[in-house]
GROMACS .gro file of C-alpha atoms in nm:
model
  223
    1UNK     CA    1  -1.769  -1.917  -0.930
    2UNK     CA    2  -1.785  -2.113  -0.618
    3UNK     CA    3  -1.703  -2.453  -0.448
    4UNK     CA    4  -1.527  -2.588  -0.790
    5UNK     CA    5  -1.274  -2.902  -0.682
    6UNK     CA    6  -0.953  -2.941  -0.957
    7UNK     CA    7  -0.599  -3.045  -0.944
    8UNK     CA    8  -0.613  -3.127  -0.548
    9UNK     CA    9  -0.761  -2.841  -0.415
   10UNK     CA   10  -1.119  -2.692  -0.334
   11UNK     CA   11  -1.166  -2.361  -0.470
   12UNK     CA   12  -1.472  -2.217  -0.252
   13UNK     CA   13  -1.533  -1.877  -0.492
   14UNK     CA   14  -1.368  -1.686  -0.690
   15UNK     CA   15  -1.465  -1.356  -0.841
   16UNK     CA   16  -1.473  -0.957  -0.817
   17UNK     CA   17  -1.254  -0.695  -1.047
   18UNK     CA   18  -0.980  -0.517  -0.881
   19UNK     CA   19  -0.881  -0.723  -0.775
   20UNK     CA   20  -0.976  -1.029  -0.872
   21UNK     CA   21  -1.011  -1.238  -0.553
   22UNK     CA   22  -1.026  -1.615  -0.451
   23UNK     CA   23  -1.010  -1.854  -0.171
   24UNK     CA   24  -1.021  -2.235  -0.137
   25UNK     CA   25  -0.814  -2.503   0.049
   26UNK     CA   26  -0.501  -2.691  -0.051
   27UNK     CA   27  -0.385  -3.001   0.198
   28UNK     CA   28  -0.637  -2.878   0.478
   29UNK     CA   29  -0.393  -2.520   0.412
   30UNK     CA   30  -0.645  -2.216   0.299
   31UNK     CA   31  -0.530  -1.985   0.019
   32UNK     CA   32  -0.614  -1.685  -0.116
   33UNK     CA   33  -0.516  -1.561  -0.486
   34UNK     CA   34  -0.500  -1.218  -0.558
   35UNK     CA   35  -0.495  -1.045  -0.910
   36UNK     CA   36  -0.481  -0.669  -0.937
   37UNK     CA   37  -0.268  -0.406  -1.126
   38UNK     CA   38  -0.012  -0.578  -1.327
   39UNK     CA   39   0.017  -0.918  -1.134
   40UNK     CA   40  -0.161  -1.192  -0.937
   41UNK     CA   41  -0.061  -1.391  -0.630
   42UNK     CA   42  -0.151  -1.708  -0.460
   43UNK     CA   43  -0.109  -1.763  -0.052
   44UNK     CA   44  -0.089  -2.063   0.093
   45UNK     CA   45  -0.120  -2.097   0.455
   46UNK     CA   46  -0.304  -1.726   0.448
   47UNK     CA   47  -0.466  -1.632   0.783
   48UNK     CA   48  -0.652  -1.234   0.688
   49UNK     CA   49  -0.489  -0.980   0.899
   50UNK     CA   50  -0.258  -1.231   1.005
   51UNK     CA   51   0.046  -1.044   1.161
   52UNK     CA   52   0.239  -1.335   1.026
   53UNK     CA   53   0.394  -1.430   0.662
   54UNK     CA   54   0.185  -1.713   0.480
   55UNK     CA   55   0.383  -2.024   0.479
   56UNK     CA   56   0.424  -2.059   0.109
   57UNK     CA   57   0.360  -1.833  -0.180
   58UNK     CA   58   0.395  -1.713  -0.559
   59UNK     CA   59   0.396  -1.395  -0.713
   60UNK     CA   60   0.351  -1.348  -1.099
   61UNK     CA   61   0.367  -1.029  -1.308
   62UNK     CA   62   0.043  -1.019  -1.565
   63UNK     CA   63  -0.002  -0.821  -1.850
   64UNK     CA   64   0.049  -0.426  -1.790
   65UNK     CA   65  -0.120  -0.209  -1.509
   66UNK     CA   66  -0.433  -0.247  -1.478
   67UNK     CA   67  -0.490  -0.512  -1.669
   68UNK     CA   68  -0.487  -0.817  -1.427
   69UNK     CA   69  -0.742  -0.661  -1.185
   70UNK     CA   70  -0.965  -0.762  -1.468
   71UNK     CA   71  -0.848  -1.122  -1.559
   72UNK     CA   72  -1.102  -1.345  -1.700
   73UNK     CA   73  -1.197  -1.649  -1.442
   74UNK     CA   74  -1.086  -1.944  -1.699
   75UNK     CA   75  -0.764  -1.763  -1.674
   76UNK     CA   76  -0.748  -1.716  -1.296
   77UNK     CA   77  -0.808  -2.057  -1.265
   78UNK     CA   78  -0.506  -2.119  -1.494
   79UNK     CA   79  -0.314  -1.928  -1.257
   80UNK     CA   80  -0.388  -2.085  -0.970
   81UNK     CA   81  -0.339  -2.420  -1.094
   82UNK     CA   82  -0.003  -2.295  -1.212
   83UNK     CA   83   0.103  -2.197  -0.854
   84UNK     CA   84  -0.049  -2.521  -0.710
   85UNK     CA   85   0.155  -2.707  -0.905
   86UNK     CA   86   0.512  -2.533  -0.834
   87UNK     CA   87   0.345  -2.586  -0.429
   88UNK     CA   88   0.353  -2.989  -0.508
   89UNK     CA   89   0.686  -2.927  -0.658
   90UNK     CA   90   0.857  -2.745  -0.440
   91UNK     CA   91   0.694  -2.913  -0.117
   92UNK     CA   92   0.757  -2.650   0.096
   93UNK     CA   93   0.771  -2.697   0.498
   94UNK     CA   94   0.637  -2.507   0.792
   95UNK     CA   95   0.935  -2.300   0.979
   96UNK     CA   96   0.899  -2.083   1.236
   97UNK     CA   97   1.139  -1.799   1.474
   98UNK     CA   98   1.375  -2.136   1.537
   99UNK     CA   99   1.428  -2.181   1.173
  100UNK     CA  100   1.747  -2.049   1.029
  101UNK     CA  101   1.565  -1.935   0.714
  102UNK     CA  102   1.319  -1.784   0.935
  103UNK     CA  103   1.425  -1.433   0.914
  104UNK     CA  104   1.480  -1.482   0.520
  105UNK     CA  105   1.098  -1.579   0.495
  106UNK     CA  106   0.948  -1.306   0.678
  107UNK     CA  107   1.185  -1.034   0.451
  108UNK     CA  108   1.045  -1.186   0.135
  109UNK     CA  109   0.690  -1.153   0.258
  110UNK     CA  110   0.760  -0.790   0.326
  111UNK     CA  111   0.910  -0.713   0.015
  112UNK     CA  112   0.638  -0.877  -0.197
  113UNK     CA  113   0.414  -0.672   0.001
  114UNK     CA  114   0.293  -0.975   0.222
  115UNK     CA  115   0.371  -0.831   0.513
  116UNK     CA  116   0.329  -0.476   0.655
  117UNK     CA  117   0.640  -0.299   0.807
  118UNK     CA  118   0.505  -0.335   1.149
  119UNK     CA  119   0.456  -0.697   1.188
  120UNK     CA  120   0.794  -0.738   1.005
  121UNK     CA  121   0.983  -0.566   1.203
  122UNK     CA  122   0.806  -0.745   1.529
  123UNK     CA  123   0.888  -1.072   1.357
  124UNK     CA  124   1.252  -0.960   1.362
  125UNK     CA  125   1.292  -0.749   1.648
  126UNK     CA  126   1.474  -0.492   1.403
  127UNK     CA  127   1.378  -0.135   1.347
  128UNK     CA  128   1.278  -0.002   0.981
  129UNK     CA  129   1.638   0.081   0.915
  130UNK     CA  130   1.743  -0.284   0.966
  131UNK     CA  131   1.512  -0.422   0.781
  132UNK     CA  132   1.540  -0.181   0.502
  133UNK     CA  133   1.938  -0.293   0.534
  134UNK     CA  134   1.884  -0.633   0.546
  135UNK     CA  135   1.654  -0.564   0.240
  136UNK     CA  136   1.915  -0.424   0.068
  137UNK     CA  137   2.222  -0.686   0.133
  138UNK     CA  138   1.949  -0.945   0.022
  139UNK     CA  139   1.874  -0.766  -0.299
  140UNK     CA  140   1.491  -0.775  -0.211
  141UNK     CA  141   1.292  -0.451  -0.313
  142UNK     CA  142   1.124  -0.249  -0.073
  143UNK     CA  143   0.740  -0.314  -0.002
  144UNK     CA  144   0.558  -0.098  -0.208
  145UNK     CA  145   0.334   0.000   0.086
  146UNK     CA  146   0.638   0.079   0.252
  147UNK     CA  147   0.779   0.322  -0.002
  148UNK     CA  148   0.476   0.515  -0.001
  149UNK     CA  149   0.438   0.592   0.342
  150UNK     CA  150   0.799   0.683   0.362
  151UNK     CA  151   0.694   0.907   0.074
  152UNK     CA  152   0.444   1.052   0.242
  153UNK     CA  153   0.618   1.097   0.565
  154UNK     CA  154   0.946   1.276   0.405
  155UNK     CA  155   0.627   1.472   0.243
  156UNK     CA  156   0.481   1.627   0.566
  157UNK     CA  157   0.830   1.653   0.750
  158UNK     CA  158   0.947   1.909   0.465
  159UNK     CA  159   0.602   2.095   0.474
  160UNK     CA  160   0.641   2.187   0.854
  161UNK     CA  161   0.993   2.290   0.765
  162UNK     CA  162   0.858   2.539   0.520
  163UNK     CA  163   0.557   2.615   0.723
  164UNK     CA  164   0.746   2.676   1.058
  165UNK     CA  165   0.905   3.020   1.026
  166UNK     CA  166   0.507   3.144   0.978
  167UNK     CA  167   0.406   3.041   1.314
  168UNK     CA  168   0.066   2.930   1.203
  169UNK     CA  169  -0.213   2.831   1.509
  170UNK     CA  170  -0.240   2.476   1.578
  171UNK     CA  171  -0.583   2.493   1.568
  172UNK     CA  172  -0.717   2.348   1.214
  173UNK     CA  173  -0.967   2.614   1.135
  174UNK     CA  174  -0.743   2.889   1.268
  175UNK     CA  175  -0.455   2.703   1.112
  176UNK     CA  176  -0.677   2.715   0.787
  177UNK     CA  177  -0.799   3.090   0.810
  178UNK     CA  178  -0.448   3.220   0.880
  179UNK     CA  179  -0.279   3.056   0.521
  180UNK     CA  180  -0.599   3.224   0.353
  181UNK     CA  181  -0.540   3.537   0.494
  182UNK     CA  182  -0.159   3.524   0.399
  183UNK     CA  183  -0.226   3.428   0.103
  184UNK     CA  184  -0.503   3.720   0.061
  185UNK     CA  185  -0.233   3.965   0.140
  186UNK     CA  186   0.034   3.845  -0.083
  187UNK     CA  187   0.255   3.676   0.174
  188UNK     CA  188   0.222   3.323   0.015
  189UNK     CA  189   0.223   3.237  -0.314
  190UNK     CA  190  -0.115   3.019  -0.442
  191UNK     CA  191   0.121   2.727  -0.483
  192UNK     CA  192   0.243   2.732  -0.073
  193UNK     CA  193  -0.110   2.833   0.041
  194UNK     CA  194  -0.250   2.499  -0.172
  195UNK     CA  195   0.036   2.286  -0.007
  196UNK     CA  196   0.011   2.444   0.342
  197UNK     CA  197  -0.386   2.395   0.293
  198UNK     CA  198  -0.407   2.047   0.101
  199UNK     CA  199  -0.618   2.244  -0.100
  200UNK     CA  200  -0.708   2.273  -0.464
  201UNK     CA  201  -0.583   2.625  -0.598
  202UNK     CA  202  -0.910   2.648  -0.784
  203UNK     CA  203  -1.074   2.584  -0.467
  204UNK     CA  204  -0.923   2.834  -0.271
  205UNK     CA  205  -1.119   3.131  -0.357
  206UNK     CA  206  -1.434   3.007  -0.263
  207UNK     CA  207  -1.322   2.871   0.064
  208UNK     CA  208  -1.178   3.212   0.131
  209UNK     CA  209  -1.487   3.399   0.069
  210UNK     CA  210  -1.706   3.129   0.256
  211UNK     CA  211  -1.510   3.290   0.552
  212UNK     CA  212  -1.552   3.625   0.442
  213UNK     CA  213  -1.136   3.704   0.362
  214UNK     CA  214  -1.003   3.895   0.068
  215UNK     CA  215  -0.887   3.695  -0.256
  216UNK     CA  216  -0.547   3.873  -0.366
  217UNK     CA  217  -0.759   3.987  -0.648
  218UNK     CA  218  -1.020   4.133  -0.439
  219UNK     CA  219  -0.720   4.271  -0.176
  220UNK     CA  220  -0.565   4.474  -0.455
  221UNK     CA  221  -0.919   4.586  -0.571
  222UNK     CA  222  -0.901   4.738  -0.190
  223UNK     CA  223  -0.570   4.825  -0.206
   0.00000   0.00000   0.00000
């Protein structure tokens, strides 16, 4: 669907599944709308990769996950004319680091997942503690992006902790043939030699006989 004009803006395409993607122009602004998972968005003001928040935008739950990464077009539309119109209502201005909603803005845009934790955090000249604070006293969730890689980093932080006392080589492959060789000779357990790997249990025999080390099955067999 492309270059359709309706309700005071140019839509110049809209299309794809997950997520369902468009982009046009509203008052010489561009936007971009954005349906995946269980909700769709519409950015006004949107620069891609912009290390900036938009200057105005909506965010709509749809249906249940995944079902609005495959919303019908007639129905995208529909949502886009639906944000265009609270746009025209609200009539939202441009503000900027001098604004004293400013800071307000760019924490909303991070917690709708808007804005990464980096360029927020620039924007505020705050660390991620602050702004998750600030998050908090505001009642704004956490980005979701955000949450993850905290996730993830409180993931790998624990597994050195547990891998530490085994003085493993920094070296990946002699990193790697070390855990199979513990594990071999009964010294880690399949689950700690999967973690310690990122390795599929089912996948660690083969691996281990591709470098020619003992299974624990085949250890005992020698044993």
């Amino acid at each position: 669907m492309k270059d359709i004009e309706r309700n005071g803006y140019v839509l110049n395409w809209l299309g794809g599944n997950v997520p369902i993607q468009g982009e046009g122009t509203i008052d010489g602004k561009p936007f971009y709308f954005r349906a995946r998972g269980a909700q769709w968005s519409l950015e006004i003001d949107y620069v891609e990769e912009a290390d900036r928040p938009p200057m105005w935008w909506h965010v709509e739950e749809w249906g249940e996950w995944p079902d609005a990464g495959y919303m019908p077009a007639d129905v995208a539309l529909e949502m886009i004319d639906k944000a265009v119109a609270l746009y025209r209502e609200q009539r939202p201005q441009e503000i900027g680091p001098d604004h004293p909603g400013w800071a307000d803005h760019v924490l909303r845009a991070w917690s709708d997942d808007l804005l990464g934790t980096q360029p927020a955090t620039a924007l505020l000249g705050i660390d991620d503690d602050e702004l998750e604070k600030r998050a908090v006293e505001r009642g704004f969730p956490f980005n979701s992006y955000h949450e993850v890689a905290k996730a993830s980093k409180a993931r790998r932080q624990a597994l050195a902790v547990e891998m530490a006392p085994f003085n493993f080589p920094a070296d990946f492959d002699e990193k790697e043939r070390a855990i199979l060789l513990f594990w071999g000779k009964g010294m880690l357990s399949t689950d700690q030699a999967s973690r310690f790997l990122s390795m599929r249990p089912e996948s660690m025999p083969a691996r281990a006989r591709f470098l020619g080390i003992p299974t624990p099955i085949e250890q005992r067999d020698e044993d």
